Amino acid sequence: MSAGPVLIFDSGIGGLTVLREARVLMPEYRFVYIADDAGFPYGGWGEDDLRERIVRLFRDLIDEHRPALCVIACNTASTLVLDDLRDAFPATPFVGTVPAVKPAAEHTRSGLVTVLATPGTVRRTYTRDLIQSFASQCHVRLVGSENLAGLAEAYIRGDRVEPDDIAAEIMPCFVEQEDRRTDIVVLACTHYPFLANRFRALAPWPVDWLDPAEAIARRARSLLAVSEPGDDSEDVVVFTSQAPDFPVRRLMAGFGLRFAAAGD
Ligand code: DGL
């Protein structure tokens, strides 16, 4: 019997940045991509409601897809529900995506690091604890962006996204203290790497934009056996809205994902 698929979960298109890397490292696995677009954006949700929603969704997802492993390719969800998911589904391995504070603290030369994330991720105790544990020697600025995930979705759909709108969201990331400047910005939302070129063009000075997608994929790979390629059925995407618009369907098709209704 072949292993089950790898399930990649996000509130929208952000998890595609992780899927891209995961496919390179786990070419023998089939992927099921879940976009909880009916719940997008996660950034503004209350913690109890979001936790309850995601655990409920996973009851059906695990029943239906029997995944070998689940990647929560969303910081806003991972910083909240990883423990709940592991408790509720102990037989399924989960890999989360949390702000890359540790590598940023290890690599900064100026000691000024910024974490750019959704307002939800910025509020989380999990995020504050990460900073406390791994970056107490640095000055870490937390920037919670209301609009960037939505702007990334719009950009990827092919809509016009004004430079000023992006600039307004990223400018608070740049800190100058005497002769020191921010040198690393952690992209702590999986949607943001889609805008990385726009960020680079608008930045007042060059910084490293830290995208953890490859590290997440490596972690997932390390937990899975190299399996016999057995299941050659297509990779699929399921949208919780059941009704993604045409540009999003086209984007998913471009990523080699066939649109599937829940229960397909
Ligand atoms: N992609 C998600 C993350 O990594 C969040 C986007 C949203 O739903 O606000 O945090």
PDB file of C-alpha atoms and ligand atoms in Angstrom:
ATOM      1  CA  MET A   1       0.000   0.000   0.000  1.00  0.00           C
ATOM      2  CA  SER A   2       1.428   3.439  -0.854  1.00  0.00           C
ATOM      3  CA  ALA A   3       1.786   6.128   1.822  1.00  0.00           C
ATOM      4  CA  GLY A   4      -0.978   8.701   2.055  1.00  0.00           C
ATOM      5  CA  PRO A   5      -0.521  12.177   0.569  1.00  0.00           C
ATOM      6  CA  VAL A   6       1.154  15.156   2.182  1.00  0.00           C
ATOM      7  CA  LEU A   7      -1.530  17.653   3.110  1.00  0.00           C
ATOM      8  CA  ILE A   8      -0.618  21.338   2.935  1.00  0.00           C
ATOM      9  CA  PHE A   9      -2.960  23.755   4.669  1.00  0.00           C
ATOM     10  CA  ASP A  10      -3.308  27.531   4.571  1.00  0.00           C
ATOM     11  CA  SER A  11      -6.024  30.154   4.614  1.00  0.00           C
ATOM     12  CA  GLY A  12      -5.371  30.896   0.939  1.00  0.00           C
ATOM     13  CA  ILE A  13      -2.553  30.907  -1.579  1.00  0.00           C
ATOM     14  CA  GLY A  14       0.309  31.385   0.920  1.00  0.00           C
ATOM     15  CA  GLY A  15       0.957  27.680   1.394  1.00  0.00           C
ATOM     16  CA  LEU A  16       1.932  27.436  -2.272  1.00  0.00           C
ATOM     17  CA  THR A  17       5.293  28.936  -1.282  1.00  0.00           C
ATOM     18  CA  VAL A  18       5.821  25.851   0.902  1.00  0.00           C
ATOM     19  CA  LEU A  19       4.328  23.395  -1.613  1.00  0.00           C
ATOM     20  CA  ARG A  20       6.882  24.595  -4.195  1.00  0.00           C
ATOM     21  CA  GLU A  21       9.780  23.570  -1.921  1.00  0.00           C
ATOM     22  CA  ALA A  22       8.104  20.421  -0.599  1.00  0.00           C
ATOM     23  CA  ARG A  23       7.681  19.011  -4.085  1.00  0.00           C
ATOM     24  CA  VAL A  24      11.390  19.378  -4.751  1.00  0.00           C
ATOM     25  CA  LEU A  25      12.295  17.477  -1.585  1.00  0.00           C
ATOM     26  CA  MET A  26       9.493  14.867  -1.649  1.00  0.00           C
ATOM     27  CA  PRO A  27       8.975  14.135  -5.319  1.00  0.00           C
ATOM     28  CA  GLU A  28       7.549  10.682  -4.671  1.00  0.00           C
ATOM     29  CA  TYR A  29       4.640  12.004  -2.586  1.00  0.00           C
ATOM     30  CA  ARG A  30       1.242  13.156  -3.756  1.00  0.00           C
ATOM     31  CA  PHE A  31       0.066  16.520  -2.398  1.00  0.00           C
ATOM     32  CA  VAL A  32      -3.353  17.683  -1.305  1.00  0.00           C
ATOM     33  CA  TYR A  33      -3.537  21.451  -0.911  1.00  0.00           C
ATOM     34  CA  ILE A  34      -6.263  22.867   1.317  1.00  0.00           C
ATOM     35  CA  ALA A  35      -7.103  26.560   1.061  1.00  0.00           C
ATOM     36  CA  ASP A  36      -9.494  27.644   3.794  1.00  0.00           C
ATOM     37  CA  ASP A  37     -10.517  30.591   1.672  1.00  0.00           C
ATOM     38  CA  ALA A  38     -13.939  30.708   3.330  1.00  0.00           C
ATOM     39  CA  GLY A  39     -12.055  31.765   6.484  1.00  0.00           C
ATOM     40  CA  PHE A  40      -9.554  34.147   4.817  1.00  0.00           C
ATOM     41  CA  PRO A  41      -7.991  36.279   6.188  1.00  0.00           C
ATOM     42  CA  TYR A  42      -7.035  34.524   9.417  1.00  0.00           C
ATOM     43  CA  GLY A  43      -5.159  37.585  10.705  1.00  0.00           C
ATOM     44  CA  GLY A  44      -8.192  39.216  12.301  1.00  0.00           C
ATOM     45  CA  TRP A  45      -9.889  36.124  13.809  1.00  0.00           C
ATOM     46  CA  GLY A  46     -10.361  35.742  17.581  1.00  0.00           C
ATOM     47  CA  GLU A  47      -8.195  32.946  18.966  1.00  0.00           C
ATOM     48  CA  ASP A  48     -10.956  30.665  20.300  1.00  0.00           C
ATOM     49  CA  ASP A  49     -13.028  30.845  17.126  1.00  0.00           C
ATOM     50  CA  LEU A  50     -10.059  30.196  14.869  1.00  0.00           C
ATOM     51  CA  ARG A  51      -8.816  27.292  16.979  1.00  0.00           C
ATOM     52  CA  GLU A  52     -12.245  25.694  16.971  1.00  0.00           C
ATOM     53  CA  ARG A  53     -12.644  26.174  13.212  1.00  0.00           C
ATOM     54  CA  ILE A  54      -9.304  24.629  12.266  1.00  0.00           C
ATOM     55  CA  VAL A  55      -9.600  21.588  14.557  1.00  0.00           C
ATOM     56  CA  ARG A  56     -13.118  20.976  13.172  1.00  0.00           C
ATOM     57  CA  LEU A  57     -11.883  21.215   9.576  1.00  0.00           C
ATOM     58  CA  PHE A  58      -9.112  18.716  10.296  1.00  0.00           C
ATOM     59  CA  ARG A  59     -11.578  16.096  11.588  1.00  0.00           C
ATOM     60  CA  ASP A  60     -12.969  15.798   8.067  1.00  0.00           C
ATOM     61  CA  LEU A  61      -9.666  16.341   6.265  1.00  0.00           C
ATOM     62  CA  ILE A  62      -7.904  13.537   8.077  1.00  0.00           C
ATOM     63  CA  ASP A  63     -10.859  11.201   7.655  1.00  0.00           C
ATOM     64  CA  GLU A  64     -11.058  11.899   3.980  1.00  0.00           C
ATOM     65  CA  HIS A  65      -7.421  12.074   2.872  1.00  0.00           C
ATOM     66  CA  ARG A  66      -5.586   9.870   5.408  1.00  0.00           C
ATOM     67  CA  PRO A  67      -2.462  12.031   5.034  1.00  0.00           C
ATOM     68  CA  ALA A  68       1.013  10.693   5.803  1.00  0.00           C
ATOM     69  CA  LEU A  69       1.801  14.141   7.212  1.00  0.00           C
ATOM     70  CA  CYS A  70       0.167  17.575   7.449  1.00  0.00           C
ATOM     71  CA  VAL A  71       2.022  20.842   6.946  1.00  0.00           C
ATOM     72  CA  ILE A  72       0.294  23.842   8.488  1.00  0.00           C
ATOM     73  CA  ALA A  73       1.753  26.323   6.004  1.00  0.00           C
ATOM     74  CA  CYS A  74       0.381  29.289   7.867  1.00  0.00           C
ATOM     75  CA  ASN A  75       1.995  31.169  10.744  1.00  0.00           C
ATOM     76  CA  THR A  76      -1.290  32.618  11.969  1.00  0.00           C
ATOM     77  CA  ALA A  77      -2.698  29.101  12.396  1.00  0.00           C
ATOM     78  CA  SER A  78       0.488  27.342  13.548  1.00  0.00           C
ATOM     79  CA  THR A  79       1.223  29.788  16.354  1.00  0.00           C
ATOM     80  CA  LEU A  80      -2.257  29.037  17.705  1.00  0.00           C
ATOM     81  CA  VAL A  81      -3.402  25.490  17.000  1.00  0.00           C
ATOM     82  CA  LEU A  82      -0.414  23.208  16.512  1.00  0.00           C
ATOM     83  CA  ASP A  83      -0.667  21.706  19.993  1.00  0.00           C
ATOM     84  CA  ASP A  84      -4.443  21.281  19.682  1.00  0.00           C
ATOM     85  CA  LEU A  85      -4.041  19.475  16.371  1.00  0.00           C
ATOM     86  CA  ARG A  86      -1.348  17.172  17.748  1.00  0.00           C
ATOM     87  CA  ASP A  87      -3.538  16.382  20.765  1.00  0.00           C
ATOM     88  CA  ALA A  88      -6.649  15.776  18.677  1.00  0.00           C
ATOM     89  CA  PHE A  89      -4.907  13.627  16.012  1.00  0.00           C
ATOM     90  CA  PRO A  90      -1.987  11.879  17.711  1.00  0.00           C
ATOM     91  CA  ALA A  91      -1.498   9.375  14.865  1.00  0.00           C
ATOM     92  CA  THR A  92      -0.813  12.115  12.288  1.00  0.00           C
ATOM     93  CA  PRO A  93       2.459  14.052  12.212  1.00  0.00           C
ATOM     94  CA  PHE A  94       2.092  17.838  11.921  1.00  0.00           C
ATOM     95  CA  VAL A  95       4.759  20.287  10.795  1.00  0.00           C
ATOM     96  CA  GLY A  96       4.070  23.922  11.566  1.00  0.00           C
ATOM     97  CA  THR A  97       5.272  27.222  10.165  1.00  0.00           C
ATOM     98  CA  VAL A  98       6.311  29.674  12.859  1.00  0.00           C
ATOM     99  CA  PRO A  99       8.253  32.950  12.634  1.00  0.00           C
ATOM    100  CA  ALA A 100      11.928  32.277  11.827  1.00  0.00           C
ATOM    101  CA  VAL A 101      13.141  34.238  14.846  1.00  0.00           C
ATOM    102  CA  LYS A 102      15.971  31.866  15.748  1.00  0.00           C
ATOM    103  CA  PRO A 103      17.802  31.937  12.378  1.00  0.00           C
ATOM    104  CA  ALA A 104      17.265  35.689  12.179  1.00  0.00           C
ATOM    105  CA  ALA A 105      18.832  36.181  15.616  1.00  0.00           C
ATOM    106  CA  GLU A 106      21.757  33.952  14.631  1.00  0.00           C
ATOM    107  CA  HIS A 107      22.473  35.798  11.400  1.00  0.00           C
ATOM    108  CA  THR A 108      21.819  39.450  12.137  1.00  0.00           C
ATOM    109  CA  ARG A 109      24.903  41.606  12.234  1.00  0.00           C
ATOM    110  CA  SER A 110      23.281  44.814  13.366  1.00  0.00           C
ATOM    111  CA  GLY A 111      21.160  43.139  16.073  1.00  0.00           C
ATOM    112  CA  LEU A 112      18.045  44.834  14.649  1.00  0.00           C
ATOM    113  CA  VAL A 113      15.538  42.307  13.352  1.00  0.00           C
ATOM    114  CA  THR A 114      11.922  42.718  12.265  1.00  0.00           C
ATOM    115  CA  VAL A 115       9.163  40.122  12.190  1.00  0.00           C
ATOM    116  CA  LEU A 116       6.563  40.998   9.552  1.00  0.00           C
ATOM    117  CA  ALA A 117       3.358  39.031  10.111  1.00  0.00           C
ATOM    118  CA  THR A 118      -0.417  39.184  10.358  1.00  0.00           C
ATOM    119  CA  PRO A 119      -1.905  40.958  13.387  1.00  0.00           C
ATOM    120  CA  GLY A 120      -2.871  37.513  14.743  1.00  0.00           C
ATOM    121  CA  THR A 121       0.696  36.150  14.653  1.00  0.00           C
ATOM    122  CA  VAL A 122       2.062  39.326  16.241  1.00  0.00           C
ATOM    123  CA  ARG A 123      -0.408  39.033  19.142  1.00  0.00           C
ATOM    124  CA  ARG A 124       0.360  35.376  19.903  1.00  0.00           C
ATOM    125  CA  THR A 125       2.039  34.329  23.140  1.00  0.00           C
ATOM    126  CA  TYR A 126       3.871  31.738  21.001  1.00  0.00           C
ATOM    127  CA  THR A 127       5.570  34.495  18.997  1.00  0.00           C
ATOM    128  CA  ARG A 128       6.506  36.492  22.110  1.00  0.00           C
ATOM    129  CA  ASP A 129       7.950  33.327  23.681  1.00  0.00           C
ATOM    130  CA  LEU A 130      10.036  32.612  20.568  1.00  0.00           C
ATOM    131  CA  ILE A 131      11.563  36.075  20.801  1.00  0.00           C
ATOM    132  CA  GLN A 132      12.174  35.713  24.502  1.00  0.00           C
ATOM    133  CA  SER A 133      13.847  32.306  24.076  1.00  0.00           C
ATOM    134  CA  PHE A 134      15.940  32.895  20.971  1.00  0.00           C
ATOM    135  CA  ALA A 135      16.392  36.605  20.376  1.00  0.00           C
ATOM    136  CA  SER A 136      16.601  38.282  23.758  1.00  0.00           C
ATOM    137  CA  GLN A 137      20.012  39.704  22.754  1.00  0.00           C
ATOM    138  CA  CYS A 138      18.467  41.453  19.700  1.00  0.00           C
ATOM    139  CA  HIS A 139      16.127  44.340  19.247  1.00  0.00           C
ATOM    140  CA  VAL A 140      13.112  42.682  17.587  1.00  0.00           C
ATOM    141  CA  ARG A 141      10.396  44.838  16.084  1.00  0.00           C
ATOM    142  CA  LEU A 142       7.034  43.147  15.519  1.00  0.00           C
ATOM    143  CA  VAL A 143       5.060  44.551  12.601  1.00  0.00           C
ATOM    144  CA  GLY A 144       1.483  43.322  12.299  1.00  0.00           C
ATOM    145  CA  SER A 145       0.160  44.080   8.838  1.00  0.00           C
ATOM    146  CA  GLU A 146      -3.604  44.324   8.326  1.00  0.00           C
ATOM    147  CA  ASN A 147      -3.467  44.306   4.545  1.00  0.00           C
ATOM    148  CA  LEU A 148      -0.425  42.524   3.125  1.00  0.00           C
ATOM    149  CA  ALA A 149      -1.936  39.023   2.891  1.00  0.00           C
ATOM    150  CA  GLY A 150      -4.857  40.489   0.953  1.00  0.00           C
ATOM    151  CA  LEU A 151      -2.488  42.488  -1.263  1.00  0.00           C
ATOM    152  CA  ALA A 152      -0.503  39.304  -1.990  1.00  0.00           C
ATOM    153  CA  GLU A 153      -3.704  37.528  -3.003  1.00  0.00           C
ATOM    154  CA  ALA A 154      -4.642  40.461  -5.246  1.00  0.00           C
ATOM    155  CA  TYR A 155      -1.170  40.585  -6.811  1.00  0.00           C
ATOM    156  CA  ILE A 156      -1.200  36.868  -7.558  1.00  0.00           C
ATOM    157  CA  ARG A 157      -4.654  37.190  -9.127  1.00  0.00           C
ATOM    158  CA  GLY A 158      -3.160  39.730 -11.523  1.00  0.00           C
ATOM    159  CA  ASP A 159      -4.896  42.775  -9.985  1.00  0.00           C
ATOM    160  CA  ARG A 160      -3.011  46.039  -9.862  1.00  0.00           C
ATOM    161  CA  VAL A 161      -1.379  46.578  -6.472  1.00  0.00           C
ATOM    162  CA  GLU A 162      -0.154  50.128  -5.914  1.00  0.00           C
ATOM    163  CA  PRO A 163       3.442  50.551  -4.701  1.00  0.00           C
ATOM    164  CA  ASP A 164       2.263  53.052  -2.076  1.00  0.00           C
ATOM    165  CA  ASP A 165      -0.085  50.471  -0.566  1.00  0.00           C
ATOM    166  CA  ILE A 166       2.743  47.954  -0.172  1.00  0.00           C
ATOM    167  CA  ALA A 167       5.174  50.611   1.052  1.00  0.00           C
ATOM    168  CA  ALA A 168       2.765  51.721   3.787  1.00  0.00           C
ATOM    169  CA  GLU A 169       2.745  48.152   5.166  1.00  0.00           C
ATOM    170  CA  ILE A 170       6.496  47.506   5.077  1.00  0.00           C
ATOM    171  CA  MET A 171       7.993  50.870   6.081  1.00  0.00           C
ATOM    172  CA  PRO A 172       7.535  50.211   9.834  1.00  0.00           C
ATOM    173  CA  CYS A 173       9.937  47.251   9.385  1.00  0.00           C
ATOM    174  CA  PHE A 174      12.902  49.570   8.922  1.00  0.00           C
ATOM    175  CA  VAL A 175      14.528  50.799  12.114  1.00  0.00           C
ATOM    176  CA  GLU A 176      17.605  52.996  12.507  1.00  0.00           C
ATOM    177  CA  GLN A 177      19.320  53.283  15.874  1.00  0.00           C
ATOM    178  CA  GLU A 178      22.430  55.457  15.949  1.00  0.00           C
ATOM    179  CA  ASP A 179      24.683  53.830  13.346  1.00  0.00           C
ATOM    180  CA  ARG A 180      22.723  50.548  13.184  1.00  0.00           C
ATOM    181  CA  ARG A 181      19.925  49.543  10.835  1.00  0.00           C
ATOM    182  CA  THR A 182      17.542  46.618  10.524  1.00  0.00           C
ATOM    183  CA  ASP A 183      19.298  43.977   8.428  1.00  0.00           C
ATOM    184  CA  ILE A 184      16.821  41.049   8.514  1.00  0.00           C
ATOM    185  CA  VAL A 185      13.063  41.032   7.996  1.00  0.00           C
ATOM    186  CA  VAL A 186      11.417  37.703   8.792  1.00  0.00           C
ATOM    187  CA  LEU A 187       8.569  36.957   6.397  1.00  0.00           C
ATOM    188  CA  ALA A 188       6.286  35.436   9.019  1.00  0.00           C
ATOM    189  CA  CYS A 189       3.280  34.950   6.787  1.00  0.00           C
ATOM    190  CA  THR A 190       3.444  32.460   3.936  1.00  0.00           C
ATOM    191  CA  HIS A 191       1.693  34.900   1.606  1.00  0.00           C
ATOM    192  CA  TYR A 192       4.510  37.447   1.741  1.00  0.00           C
ATOM    193  CA  PRO A 193       7.226  35.716  -0.322  1.00  0.00           C
ATOM    194  CA  PHE A 194       4.986  36.285  -3.360  1.00  0.00           C
ATOM    195  CA  LEU A 195       5.621  40.008  -2.870  1.00  0.00           C
ATOM    196  CA  ALA A 196       9.332  39.728  -2.079  1.00  0.00           C
ATOM    197  CA  ASN A 197      10.447  41.391  -5.324  1.00  0.00           C
ATOM    198  CA  ARG A 198       8.095  44.282  -4.679  1.00  0.00           C
ATOM    199  CA  PHE A 199       9.451  44.576  -1.121  1.00  0.00           C
ATOM    200  CA  ARG A 200      13.038  44.659  -2.406  1.00  0.00           C
ATOM    201  CA  ALA A 201      12.204  47.408  -4.866  1.00  0.00           C
ATOM    202  CA  LEU A 202      10.518  49.542  -2.193  1.00  0.00           C
ATOM    203  CA  ALA A 203      12.924  48.985   0.709  1.00  0.00           C
ATOM    204  CA  PRO A 204      14.793  52.115   1.861  1.00  0.00           C
ATOM    205  CA  TRP A 205      17.955  49.973   2.220  1.00  0.00           C
ATOM    206  CA  PRO A 206      18.779  46.346   1.397  1.00  0.00           C
ATOM    207  CA  VAL A 207      17.868  43.719   3.984  1.00  0.00           C
ATOM    208  CA  ASP A 208      17.570  39.922   3.976  1.00  0.00           C
ATOM    209  CA  TRP A 209      13.925  38.913   3.580  1.00  0.00           C
ATOM    210  CA  LEU A 210      13.883  35.599   5.403  1.00  0.00           C
ATOM    211  CA  ASP A 211      11.525  33.056   3.824  1.00  0.00           C
ATOM    212  CA  PRO A 212      11.312  29.823   5.865  1.00  0.00           C
ATOM    213  CA  ALA A 213       9.606  27.728   3.140  1.00  0.00           C
ATOM    214  CA  GLU A 214      12.621  25.563   2.378  1.00  0.00           C
ATOM    215  CA  ALA A 215      13.302  24.902   6.065  1.00  0.00           C
ATOM    216  CA  ILE A 216       9.670  23.833   6.567  1.00  0.00           C
ATOM    217  CA  ALA A 217       9.905  21.444   3.619  1.00  0.00           C
ATOM    218  CA  ARG A 218      13.179  20.022   4.974  1.00  0.00           C
ATOM    219  CA  ARG A 219      11.568  19.416   8.346  1.00  0.00           C
ATOM    220  CA  ALA A 220       8.637  17.610   6.681  1.00  0.00           C
ATOM    221  CA  ARG A 221      11.022  15.520   4.587  1.00  0.00           C
ATOM    222  CA  SER A 222      12.945  14.483   7.700  1.00  0.00           C
ATOM    223  CA  LEU A 223       9.787  13.038   9.251  1.00  0.00           C
ATOM    224  CA  LEU A 224       8.776  10.967   6.237  1.00  0.00           C
ATOM    225  CA  ALA A 225      10.262   7.761   4.956  1.00  0.00           C
ATOM    226  CA  VAL A 226      11.408   7.798   1.343  1.00  0.00           C
ATOM    227  CA  SER A 227       8.455   5.875  -0.017  1.00  0.00           C
ATOM    228  CA  GLU A 228       8.018   3.830  -3.162  1.00  0.00           C
ATOM    229  CA  PRO A 229       6.337   5.990  -5.778  1.00  0.00           C
ATOM    230  CA  GLY A 230       3.020   4.161  -5.798  1.00  0.00           C
ATOM    231  CA  ASP A 231       0.253   6.683  -6.023  1.00  0.00           C
ATOM    232  CA  ASP A 232       0.470   8.500  -9.336  1.00  0.00           C
ATOM    233  CA  SER A 233      -2.897  10.246  -9.116  1.00  0.00           C
ATOM    234  CA  GLU A 234      -2.843  14.007  -9.518  1.00  0.00           C
ATOM    235  CA  ASP A 235      -2.194  16.566  -6.820  1.00  0.00           C
ATOM    236  CA  VAL A 236      -5.424  18.319  -5.900  1.00  0.00           C
ATOM    237  CA  VAL A 237      -6.577  21.537  -4.276  1.00  0.00           C
ATOM    238  CA  VAL A 238      -9.700  21.888  -2.167  1.00  0.00           C
ATOM    239  CA  PHE A 239     -11.175  25.306  -1.360  1.00  0.00           C
ATOM    240  CA  THR A 240     -13.427  25.485   1.668  1.00  0.00           C
ATOM    241  CA  SER A 241     -15.549  28.110  -0.132  1.00  0.00           C
ATOM    242  CA  GLN A 242     -16.051  25.549  -2.926  1.00  0.00           C
ATOM    243  CA  ALA A 243     -16.152  28.562  -5.234  1.00  0.00           C
ATOM    244  CA  PRO A 244     -12.757  30.078  -5.988  1.00  0.00           C
ATOM    245  CA  ASP A 245     -12.776  32.638  -8.762  1.00  0.00           C
ATOM    246  CA  PHE A 246     -11.233  32.018 -12.161  1.00  0.00           C
ATOM    247  CA  PRO A 247      -7.809  33.671 -11.567  1.00  0.00           C
ATOM    248  CA  VAL A 248      -7.301  31.564  -8.446  1.00  0.00           C
ATOM    249  CA  ARG A 249      -8.279  28.376 -10.262  1.00  0.00           C
ATOM    250  CA  ARG A 250      -5.872  29.304 -13.035  1.00  0.00           C
ATOM    251  CA  LEU A 251      -3.101  29.931 -10.501  1.00  0.00           C
ATOM    252  CA  MET A 252      -3.699  26.539  -8.907  1.00  0.00           C
ATOM    253  CA  ALA A 253      -3.707  24.868 -12.320  1.00  0.00           C
ATOM    254  CA  GLY A 254      -0.363  26.583 -12.972  1.00  0.00           C
ATOM    255  CA  PHE A 255       0.916  24.865  -9.833  1.00  0.00           C
ATOM    256  CA  GLY A 256      -0.292  21.519 -11.233  1.00  0.00           C
ATOM    257  CA  LEU A 257      -3.206  21.240  -8.774  1.00  0.00           C
ATOM    258  CA  ARG A 258      -6.537  19.900  -9.970  1.00  0.00           C
ATOM    259  CA  PHE A 259      -9.594  21.516  -8.433  1.00  0.00           C
ATOM    260  CA  ALA A 260     -11.477  18.976  -6.307  1.00  0.00           C
ATOM    261  CA  ALA A 261     -14.714  19.386  -4.387  1.00  0.00           C
ATOM    262  CA  ALA A 262     -14.670  18.252  -0.741  1.00  0.00           C
ATOM    263  CA  GLY A 263     -15.493  14.548  -0.697  1.00  0.00           C
ATOM    264  CA  ASP A 264     -14.105  13.942  -4.240  1.00  0.00           C
TER     265      ASP A 264
HETATM  266  N1  DGL B   1      -0.653  32.747   5.156  1.00  0.00           N
HETATM  267  C1  DGL B   1      -1.029  33.021   6.489  1.00  0.00           C
HETATM  268  C2  DGL B   1       0.179  33.059   7.443  1.00  0.00           C
HETATM  269  O1  DGL B   1       1.212  32.472   7.168  1.00  0.00           O
HETATM  270  C3  DGL B   1      -2.002  34.098   6.849  1.00  0.00           C
HETATM  271  C4  DGL B   1      -2.835  34.856   5.884  1.00  0.00           C
HETATM  272  C5  DGL B   1      -4.166  35.277   6.510  1.00  0.00           C
HETATM  273  O2  DGL B   1      -5.086  34.472   6.440  1.00  0.00           O
HETATM  274  O3  DGL B   1      -4.253  36.369   7.093  1.00  0.00           O
HETATM  275  O4  DGL B   1       0.111  33.626   8.499  1.00  0.00           O
END
